[in-house]
CSV table of C-alpha atoms and ligand atoms in Angstrom, one decimal:
chain,number,residue,atom,x,y,z
N,1,UNK,CA,23.2,-3.8,7.6
N,2,UNK,CA,20.2,-6.1,5.9
N,3,UNK,CA,17.0,-4.6,5.2
N,4,UNK,CA,13.7,-6.3,4.7
N,5,UNK,CA,11.5,-4.7,2.2
N,6,UNK,CA,7.8,-5.1,1.8
N,7,UNK,CA,5.4,-3.5,-0.9
N,8,UNK,CA,1.8,-3.8,-0.9
N,9,UNK,CA,0.4,-0.5,-2.1
N,10,UNK,CA,-1.8,-1.9,-4.9
N,11,UNK,CA,-2.2,-5.4,-6.5
N,12,UNK,CA,1.6,-6.6,-6.3
N,13,UNK,CA,2.7,-8.5,-2.7
N,14,UNK,CA,6.7,-7.7,-3.0
N,15,UNK,CA,9.1,-8.7,-0.6
N,16,UNK,CA,12.8,-8.4,-0.9
N,17,UNK,CA,16.3,-8.3,1.1
N,18,UNK,CA,18.8,-5.8,0.6
N,19,UNK,CA,22.4,-6.0,2.0
N,20,UNK,CA,24.3,-3.3,2.1
N,21,UNK,CA,27.7,-5.2,1.1
N,22,UNK,CA,26.0,-7.8,-1.4
N,23,UNK,CA,23.2,-5.9,-2.7
N,24,UNK,CA,19.8,-7.7,-3.4
N,25,UNK,CA,19.8,-11.2,-2.0
N,26,UNK,CA,16.2,-12.1,-2.1
N,27,UNK,CA,13.4,-10.8,-4.2
N,28,UNK,CA,10.0,-12.4,-4.0
N,29,UNK,CA,7.1,-11.2,-5.7
N,30,UNK,CA,3.2,-12.2,-5.7
N,31,UNK,CA,1.1,-10.4,-8.7
N,32,UNK,CA,-2.6,-10.4,-7.9
N,33,UNK,CA,-3.5,-9.7,-11.8
N,34,UNK,CA,-5.5,-12.9,-12.1
N,35,UNK,CA,-7.4,-11.8,-8.6
N,36,UNK,CA,-8.8,-8.8,-10.5
N,37,UNK,CA,-8.8,-9.6,-14.1
N,38,UNK,CA,-12.5,-10.3,-14.1
N,39,UNK,CA,-13.7,-7.0,-12.6
N,40,UNK,CA,-11.3,-4.9,-15.2
N,41,UNK,CA,-9.3,-3.5,-12.7
N,42,UNK,CA,-8.2,-3.4,-9.0
N,43,UNK,CA,-10.8,-4.2,-6.2
N,44,UNK,CA,-8.9,-2.5,-3.3
N,45,UNK,CA,-11.1,-5.1,-0.4
N,46,UNK,CA,-9.9,-8.1,-2.5
N,47,UNK,CA,-6.2,-6.3,-2.7
N,48,UNK,CA,-6.3,-6.1,0.9
N,49,UNK,CA,-7.2,-9.6,2.2
N,50,UNK,CA,-4.9,-11.2,-0.8
N,51,UNK,CA,-2.0,-9.0,0.8
N,52,UNK,CA,-2.8,-10.3,4.3
N,53,UNK,CA,-2.6,-14.0,2.9
N,54,UNK,CA,0.4,-13.9,1.0
N,55,UNK,CA,2.8,-11.6,2.9
N,56,UNK,CA,4.0,-13.8,5.6
N,57,UNK,CA,4.7,-16.5,3.5
N,58,UNK,CA,6.7,-14.3,1.0
N,59,UNK,CA,8.5,-13.0,4.0
N,60,UNK,CA,9.3,-16.4,5.0
N,61,UNK,CA,10.4,-17.2,1.4
N,62,UNK,CA,13.0,-14.4,1.1
N,63,UNK,CA,14.8,-15.4,4.4
N,64,UNK,CA,14.9,-18.7,2.9
N,65,UNK,CA,15.7,-17.6,-0.6
N,66,UNK,CA,18.8,-15.4,1.5
N,67,UNK,CA,19.5,-18.1,3.6
N,68,UNK,CA,19.0,-15.9,6.7
N,69,UNK,CA,17.1,-16.0,10.0
N,70,UNK,CA,15.1,-13.2,11.4
N,71,UNK,CA,17.8,-12.4,14.0
N,72,UNK,CA,20.0,-11.5,10.8
N,73,UNK,CA,17.6,-8.6,10.0
N,74,UNK,CA,18.7,-5.2,10.9
N,75,UNK,CA,15.6,-3.1,9.9
N,76,UNK,CA,12.1,-3.3,8.1
N,77,UNK,CA,11.3,-0.8,5.4
N,78,UNK,CA,7.5,-1.1,3.8
N,79,UNK,CA,5.5,1.3,1.5
N,80,UNK,CA,3.4,3.5,3.4
N,81,UNK,CA,2.3,5.3,0.5
N,82,UNK,CA,1.0,6.3,-1.9
N,83,UNK,CA,-1.6,3.6,-2.6
N,84,UNK,CA,-4.5,2.0,-1.3
N,85,UNK,CA,-5.3,2.5,2.2
N,86,UNK,CA,-6.3,-1.1,3.1
N,87,UNK,CA,-3.3,-2.6,1.2
N,88,UNK,CA,-1.0,0.0,2.7
N,89,UNK,CA,-2.0,-0.7,6.1
N,90,UNK,CA,-1.5,-4.6,5.7
N,91,UNK,CA,2.1,-4.3,4.8
N,92,UNK,CA,2.5,-1.3,7.2
N,93,UNK,CA,0.8,-3.5,9.9
N,94,UNK,CA,3.1,-6.6,9.5
N,95,UNK,CA,6.5,-4.5,8.9
N,96,UNK,CA,5.8,-2.5,12.1
N,97,UNK,CA,4.9,-5.6,14.3
N,98,UNK,CA,8.0,-7.6,13.1
N,99,UNK,CA,10.5,-4.8,13.7
N,100,UNK,CA,8.9,-4.4,16.8
N,101,UNK,CA,9.3,-8.0,17.8
N,102,UNK,CA,12.5,-8.2,16.4
N,103,UNK,CA,13.8,-4.9,18.1
N,104,UNK,CA,15.2,-3.5,14.9
N,105,UNK,CA,14.2,0.1,13.1
N,106,UNK,CA,11.4,0.4,10.9
N,107,UNK,CA,10.8,2.9,8.1
N,108,UNK,CA,7.8,4.0,5.8
N,109,UNK,CA,9.0,4.2,2.4
N,110,UNK,CA,7.4,6.7,-0.4
N,111,UNK,CA,6.3,4.0,-3.3
N,112,UNK,CA,7.4,6.9,-6.0
N,113,UNK,CA,11.1,7.2,-4.2
N,114,UNK,CA,11.3,3.5,-4.4
N,115,UNK,CA,10.5,3.5,-8.0
N,116,UNK,CA,12.6,6.4,-8.6
N,117,UNK,CA,16.0,4.7,-7.1
N,118,UNK,CA,15.0,1.5,-8.8
N,119,UNK,CA,17.5,2.2,-11.3
N,120,UNK,CA,20.7,2.3,-8.6
N,121,UNK,CA,19.9,-1.6,-8.3
N,122,UNK,CA,21.5,-1.9,-11.9
N,123,UNK,CA,25.2,-2.2,-12.6
N,124,UNK,CA,25.7,1.3,-13.8
N,125,UNK,CA,23.9,3.2,-11.7
N,126,UNK,CA,23.1,6.8,-12.3
N,127,UNK,CA,24.8,9.6,-10.7
N,128,UNK,CA,23.0,12.7,-9.0
N,129,UNK,CA,21.9,15.2,-10.3
N,130,UNK,CA,19.4,14.1,-13.0
N,131,UNK,CA,15.7,14.1,-14.2
N,132,UNK,CA,13.7,11.5,-13.4
N,133,UNK,CA,10.4,10.9,-15.6
N,134,UNK,CA,8.4,8.5,-13.4
N,135,UNK,CA,5.5,6.6,-15.4
N,136,UNK,CA,3.3,4.2,-13.4
N,137,UNK,CA,-0.3,3.3,-13.3
N,138,UNK,CA,-1.3,6.1,-10.7
N,139,UNK,CA,1.5,9.2,-11.6
N,140,UNK,CA,3.3,10.7,-14.3
N,141,UNK,CA,5.9,13.2,-13.0
N,142,UNK,CA,9.1,14.9,-14.5
N,143,UNK,CA,11.2,15.6,-11.3
N,144,UNK,CA,15.0,17.1,-11.0
N,145,UNK,CA,16.4,15.2,-8.3
N,146,UNK,CA,19.8,16.1,-6.7
N,147,UNK,CA,20.0,13.5,-4.0
N,148,UNK,CA,18.0,11.2,-2.3
N,149,UNK,CA,15.1,13.0,-0.6
N,150,UNK,CA,16.3,16.4,-2.8
N,151,UNK,CA,13.2,16.2,-5.0
N,152,UNK,CA,12.0,19.2,-7.5
N,153,UNK,CA,8.6,18.4,-9.1
N,154,UNK,CA,8.8,19.8,-12.7
N,155,UNK,CA,5.6,18.5,-14.1
N,156,UNK,CA,3.1,16.2,-13.7
N,157,UNK,CA,-0.3,15.0,-15.2
N,158,UNK,CA,-3.2,16.8,-14.5
N,159,UNK,CA,-5.8,14.1,-15.2
N,160,UNK,CA,-4.7,10.4,-16.1
N,161,UNK,CA,-1.6,8.9,-15.6
N,162,UNK,CA,0.3,7.8,-18.6
N,163,UNK,CA,0.1,4.1,-17.4
N,164,UNK,CA,-3.7,4.7,-16.8
N,165,UNK,CA,-4.2,5.7,-20.4
N,166,UNK,CA,-2.5,2.8,-21.7
N,167,UNK,CA,-4.9,0.5,-19.3
N,168,UNK,CA,-7.9,2.4,-20.2
N,169,UNK,CA,-7.0,2.3,-24.1
N,170,UNK,CA,-6.1,-1.0,-23.9
N,171,UNK,CA,-9.7,-2.0,-22.2
N,172,UNK,CA,-11.1,-0.2,-25.4
N,173,UNK,CA,-9.3,-2.3,-27.5
N,174,UNK,CA,-10.8,-5.4,-25.6
N,175,UNK,CA,-7.3,-6.2,-23.6
N,176,UNK,CA,-7.3,-7.9,-20.2
N,177,UNK,CA,-6.6,-5.3,-17.2
N,178,UNK,CA,-3.9,-4.0,-16.8
N,179,UNK,CA,-3.2,-3.6,-20.3
N,180,UNK,CA,-0.2,-1.3,-20.9
N,181,UNK,CA,2.1,-4.3,-21.9
N,182,UNK,CA,-0.3,-5.9,-24.2
N,183,UNK,CA,-1.0,-2.7,-26.0
N,184,UNK,CA,2.1,-2.6,-26.4
N,185,UNK,CA,2.7,-6.2,-28.1
N,186,UNK,CA,-0.3,-5.4,-30.0
N,187,UNK,CA,1.2,-2.1,-31.5
N,188,UNK,CA,3.9,-4.4,-32.8
N,189,UNK,CA,1.7,-5.6,-35.6
N,190,UNK,CA,0.5,-1.9,-36.3
N,191,UNK,CA,1.5,0.5,-39.4
N,192,UNK,CA,1.2,4.2,-39.8
N,193,UNK,CA,-2.4,4.7,-40.3
N,194,UNK,CA,-3.9,7.0,-37.3
N,195,UNK,CA,-2.1,10.4,-36.4
N,196,UNK,CA,-3.3,10.7,-32.5
N,197,UNK,CA,-2.8,14.5,-30.9
N,198,UNK,CA,0.1,15.0,-28.4
N,199,UNK,CA,-1.6,16.9,-25.5
N,200,UNK,CA,0.0,20.0,-24.3
N,201,UNK,CA,2.9,20.0,-26.3
N,202,UNK,CA,1.9,23.1,-28.1
N,203,UNK,CA,2.4,25.4,-25.2
N,204,UNK,CA,5.1,26.0,-22.7
N,205,UNK,CA,5.5,23.8,-19.4
N,206,UNK,CA,6.1,20.5,-18.2
N,207,UNK,CA,2.6,19.2,-17.1
N,208,UNK,CA,0.6,16.6,-19.0
N,209,UNK,CA,-2.8,15.5,-20.1
N,210,UNK,CA,-3.3,11.9,-21.2
N,211,UNK,CA,-7.1,11.6,-21.1
N,212,UNK,CA,-7.8,13.1,-24.2
N,213,UNK,CA,-5.9,10.4,-25.8
N,214,UNK,CA,-8.5,7.6,-24.5
N,215,UNK,CA,-11.4,9.5,-25.8
N,216,UNK,CA,-9.6,10.2,-29.3
N,217,UNK,CA,-8.7,5.9,-29.2
N,218,UNK,CA,-12.7,5.8,-28.3
N,219,UNK,CA,-13.6,7.5,-31.2
N,220,UNK,CA,-11.2,6.1,-33.5
N,221,UNK,CA,-12.4,2.8,-32.7
N,222,UNK,CA,-16.3,3.6,-32.9
N,223,UNK,CA,-15.3,5.3,-36.8
N,224,UNK,CA,-13.7,2.2,-38.0
N,225,UNK,CA,-14.6,-1.5,-38.8
N,226,UNK,CA,-12.8,-3.3,-36.0
N,227,UNK,CA,-10.3,-5.9,-37.7
N,228,UNK,CA,-7.1,-7.4,-36.2
N,229,UNK,CA,-5.1,-4.9,-38.5
N,230,UNK,CA,-7.2,-1.8,-37.4
N,231,UNK,CA,-6.8,-2.6,-33.9
N,232,UNK,CA,-3.3,-2.9,-34.1
N,233,UNK,CA,-2.7,0.5,-35.7
N,234,UNK,CA,-4.9,1.9,-33.2
N,235,UNK,CA,-2.5,0.6,-30.4
N,236,UNK,CA,0.4,1.8,-32.5
N,237,UNK,CA,-1.0,5.5,-33.0
N,238,UNK,CA,-1.8,5.8,-29.2
N,239,UNK,CA,1.4,4.1,-28.0
N,240,UNK,CA,3.6,6.7,-30.5
N,241,UNK,CA,1.5,9.4,-29.1
N,242,UNK,CA,2.4,8.8,-25.8
N,243,UNK,CA,6.0,8.3,-26.2
N,244,UNK,CA,6.5,11.5,-28.2
N,245,UNK,CA,4.9,13.6,-25.6
N,246,UNK,CA,6.5,11.8,-23.1
N,247,UNK,CA,10.1,12.6,-25.2
N,248,UNK,CA,8.9,16.3,-26.0
N,249,UNK,CA,8.6,17.1,-22.5
N,250,UNK,CA,11.8,15.1,-21.1
N,251,UNK,CA,13.7,17.2,-24.0
N,252,UNK,CA,12.4,20.2,-22.6
N,253,UNK,CA,13.0,19.6,-18.8
N,254,UNK,CA,16.3,18.5,-19.6
N,255,UNK,CA,17.0,21.6,-21.6
N,256,UNK,CA,15.6,23.7,-19.0
N,257,UNK,CA,17.8,22.5,-16.5
N,258,UNK,CA,20.9,21.9,-18.4
N,259,UNK,CA,21.0,18.2,-17.1
N,260,UNK,CA,22.3,15.3,-19.2
N,261,UNK,CA,21.2,12.6,-17.1
N,262,UNK,CA,17.9,11.0,-17.2
N,263,UNK,CA,16.2,8.2,-15.5
N,264,UNK,CA,12.9,6.4,-16.1
N,265,UNK,CA,11.1,4.5,-13.5
N,266,UNK,CA,7.7,2.9,-12.8
N,267,UNK,CA,5.7,0.7,-14.9
N,268,UNK,CA,5.6,2.1,-18.2
N,269,UNK,CA,9.1,2.2,-18.1
N,270,UNK,CA,9.4,-1.1,-19.1
N,271,UNK,CA,8.0,0.0,-22.6
N,272,UNK,CA,10.4,-0.9,-25.3
N,273,UNK,CA,9.2,2.0,-27.9
N,274,UNK,CA,9.6,4.4,-24.9
N,275,UNK,CA,13.0,3.0,-24.1
N,276,UNK,CA,14.4,3.3,-27.7
N,277,UNK,CA,13.0,6.6,-28.2
N,278,UNK,CA,14.4,8.2,-25.0
N,279,UNK,CA,17.6,6.6,-25.8
N,280,UNK,CA,17.6,8.2,-29.5
N,281,UNK,CA,16.9,11.8,-27.6
N,282,UNK,CA,19.7,11.2,-25.2
N,283,UNK,CA,22.2,10.2,-27.8
N,284,UNK,CA,21.3,13.3,-30.0
N,285,UNK,CA,21.8,15.4,-26.8
N,286,UNK,CA,24.7,13.7,-26.0
N,287,UNK,CA,23.4,12.3,-22.7
N,288,UNK,CA,22.7,9.1,-21.1
N,289,UNK,CA,19.4,7.3,-19.9
N,290,UNK,CA,18.9,5.1,-17.4
N,291,UNK,CA,16.4,2.7,-16.4
N,292,UNK,CA,15.4,-0.6,-14.2
N,293,UNK,CA,15.7,-4.1,-15.7
N,294,UNK,CA,12.0,-4.9,-16.4
N,295,UNK,CA,11.1,-6.8,-13.0
N,296,UNK,CA,11.6,-3.9,-11.2
N,297,UNK,CA,10.1,-1.2,-13.5
N,298,UNK,CA,6.7,-2.5,-12.3
N,299,UNK,CA,6.0,-2.7,-8.3
N,300,UNK,CA,8.2,-5.0,-6.2
N,301,UNK,CA,9.9,-5.2,-2.9
N,302,UNK,CA,13.5,-4.9,-4.0
N,303,UNK,CA,13.1,-0.9,-4.6
N,304,UNK,CA,11.5,-0.5,-1.3
N,305,UNK,CA,14.2,-2.3,0.6
N,306,UNK,CA,16.7,-0.2,-1.3
N,307,UNK,CA,15.1,2.9,-0.4
N,308,UNK,CA,14.5,2.0,2.9
N,309,UNK,CA,18.2,0.7,3.2
N,310,UNK,CA,19.3,4.2,2.2
N,311,UNK,CA,17.2,6.1,4.8
N,312,UNK,CA,17.4,3.5,7.7
N,313,UNK,CA,21.4,3.6,7.0
N,314,UNK,CA,21.5,7.5,7.5
N,315,UNK,CA,19.7,7.0,11.0
N,316,UNK,CA,16.1,7.7,9.9
N,317,UNK,CA,13.2,5.8,11.4
N,318,UNK,CA,9.4,5.8,11.8
N,319,UNK,CA,8.0,5.9,15.2
N,320,UNK,CA,6.1,2.8,16.8
N,321,UNK,CA,2.4,4.1,15.3
N,322,UNK,CA,1.0,2.4,11.9
N,323,UNK,CA,0.5,5.4,10.1
N,324,UNK,CA,0.0,5.4,6.0
N,325,UNK,CA,-0.4,8.1,3.6
N,326,UNK,CA,-2.6,7.1,0.7
N,327,UNK,CA,-1.9,10.8,-0.7
N,328,UNK,CA,1.4,11.7,-0.1
N,329,UNK,CA,3.8,14.5,-2.6
N,330,UNK,CA,7.2,13.1,-2.7
N,331,UNK,CA,8.8,16.5,-2.3
N,332,UNK,CA,7.6,16.7,1.3
N,333,UNK,CA,10.3,13.9,1.7
N,334,UNK,CA,13.5,14.9,3.7
N,335,UNK,CA,17.1,14.8,2.3
N,336,UNK,CA,19.5,11.9,4.0
N,337,UNK,CA,20.9,14.4,6.2
N,338,UNK,CA,17.6,15.3,8.1
N,339,UNK,CA,15.6,13.4,10.6
N,340,UNK,CA,12.5,12.0,9.6
N,341,UNK,CA,10.9,12.5,12.7
B,401,LIG,O1,4.8,1.1,-11.2
B,401,LIG,P1,3.4,0.2,-11.3
B,401,LIG,O2,3.5,-1.3,-11.7
B,401,LIG,O3,2.3,0.4,-10.2
B,401,LIG,C1,2.1,1.6,-10.1
B,401,LIG,O4,2.8,2.3,-9.1
B,401,LIG,O5,0.9,2.1,-10.8
B,401,LIG,O6,2.7,0.4,-13.2
B,401,LIG,C2,1.9,-0.2,-13.9
B,401,LIG,C3,1.5,0.3,-14.8
B,401,LIG,C4,0.2,-0.2,-15.3
B,401,LIG,O7,-0.7,0.9,-15.8
B,401,LIG,C5,0.8,-1.2,-16.7
B,401,LIG,O8,-0.2,-1.2,-17.9
B,401,LIG,C6,1.8,-0.2,-17.1
B,401,LIG,O9,2.4,0.7,-15.8
B,401,LIG,N1,2.9,-0.9,-18.1
B,401,LIG,C7,3.0,-0.8,-19.3
B,401,LIG,C8,4.0,-1.9,-19.6
B,401,LIG,N2,4.2,-2.5,-18.9
B,401,LIG,C9,3.5,-2.2,-17.6
B,401,LIG,N3,2.8,0.6,-20.2
B,401,LIG,C10,3.1,0.2,-21.4
B,401,LIG,N4,4.0,-0.7,-22.1
B,401,LIG,C11,4.5,-1.5,-20.9
B,401,LIG,N5,5.4,-2.5,-21.6
B,402,LIG,ZN1,4.7,1.5,-8.3
């Protein structure tokens, strides 16, 4: 079974083909970062228009990469939410129309389920059950994963997501949007000098709050002369606080559930300091941490093709209407054994 996956929920157009026998056989990505750079963030209308321009050519490129014709595609999966409504509608409309024309089933995939399952594309995939730390630009969640579609939300951010906090703090430090990776790079030259708080770690529970860190960063910037070393020291202290906070909550979630496998996914899971910290934590408790290769941490079509493959293979499919869900709770998803509609 070969599934075409289409991701257009935000500022990346991703198209990939997953083959049940051979694995991932095509992966195409176009990033709109340059388009939005002047505005300091994603402009939804510009994002939708660019997805319109890029999706069809990327589908053609993916078919060419896999050396396939459209007749050899058995299903089309697309991101149905959460995300920007206009951007989602572009992908959903193209995917649904192609599936109708090709007379194959279509399926609307949950973007965060895509992220969550992305580590399964690696050579050493995690077995169920596990704890997943989902850290993207829009979400920070701790989830107990017992199987595909068997998700129990253990905790989430009550304000900014971890990626959002990285981006806002990066902006304060004069870095371009999205600044997460650039902030991490700046932090490499940083020294131990400032101490940022570890929000919500002094009380029980698994929720997060990251908006205070951005304010703390703003105050630290205002109170210190901004030379290169100071900026690097602030980036270092901010990153250390985010990583430490995430580690404390992961340890708590693992202790609470007795599980020994941890999956990290979403854009921030590309962060080296976070990966090192969690690897150390899992070594201490005799467990194992799993994460996608860097290109599959941030938004991509491969994770949507793969999540779509698992669900379409089990017989689930969406109906003929073109529907997207800009807000969509992942715990509403059915397990593989239950029909989607
Ligand atoms: O998963 P993703 O591509 O998009 C969403 O679904 O939101 O995540 C994007 C987020 C951005 O906030 C970006 O700054 C952050 O991931 N990010 C990083 C790194 N690479 C990407 N944050 C920290 N360190 C990184 N290396
Ligand atoms: Zn994402």
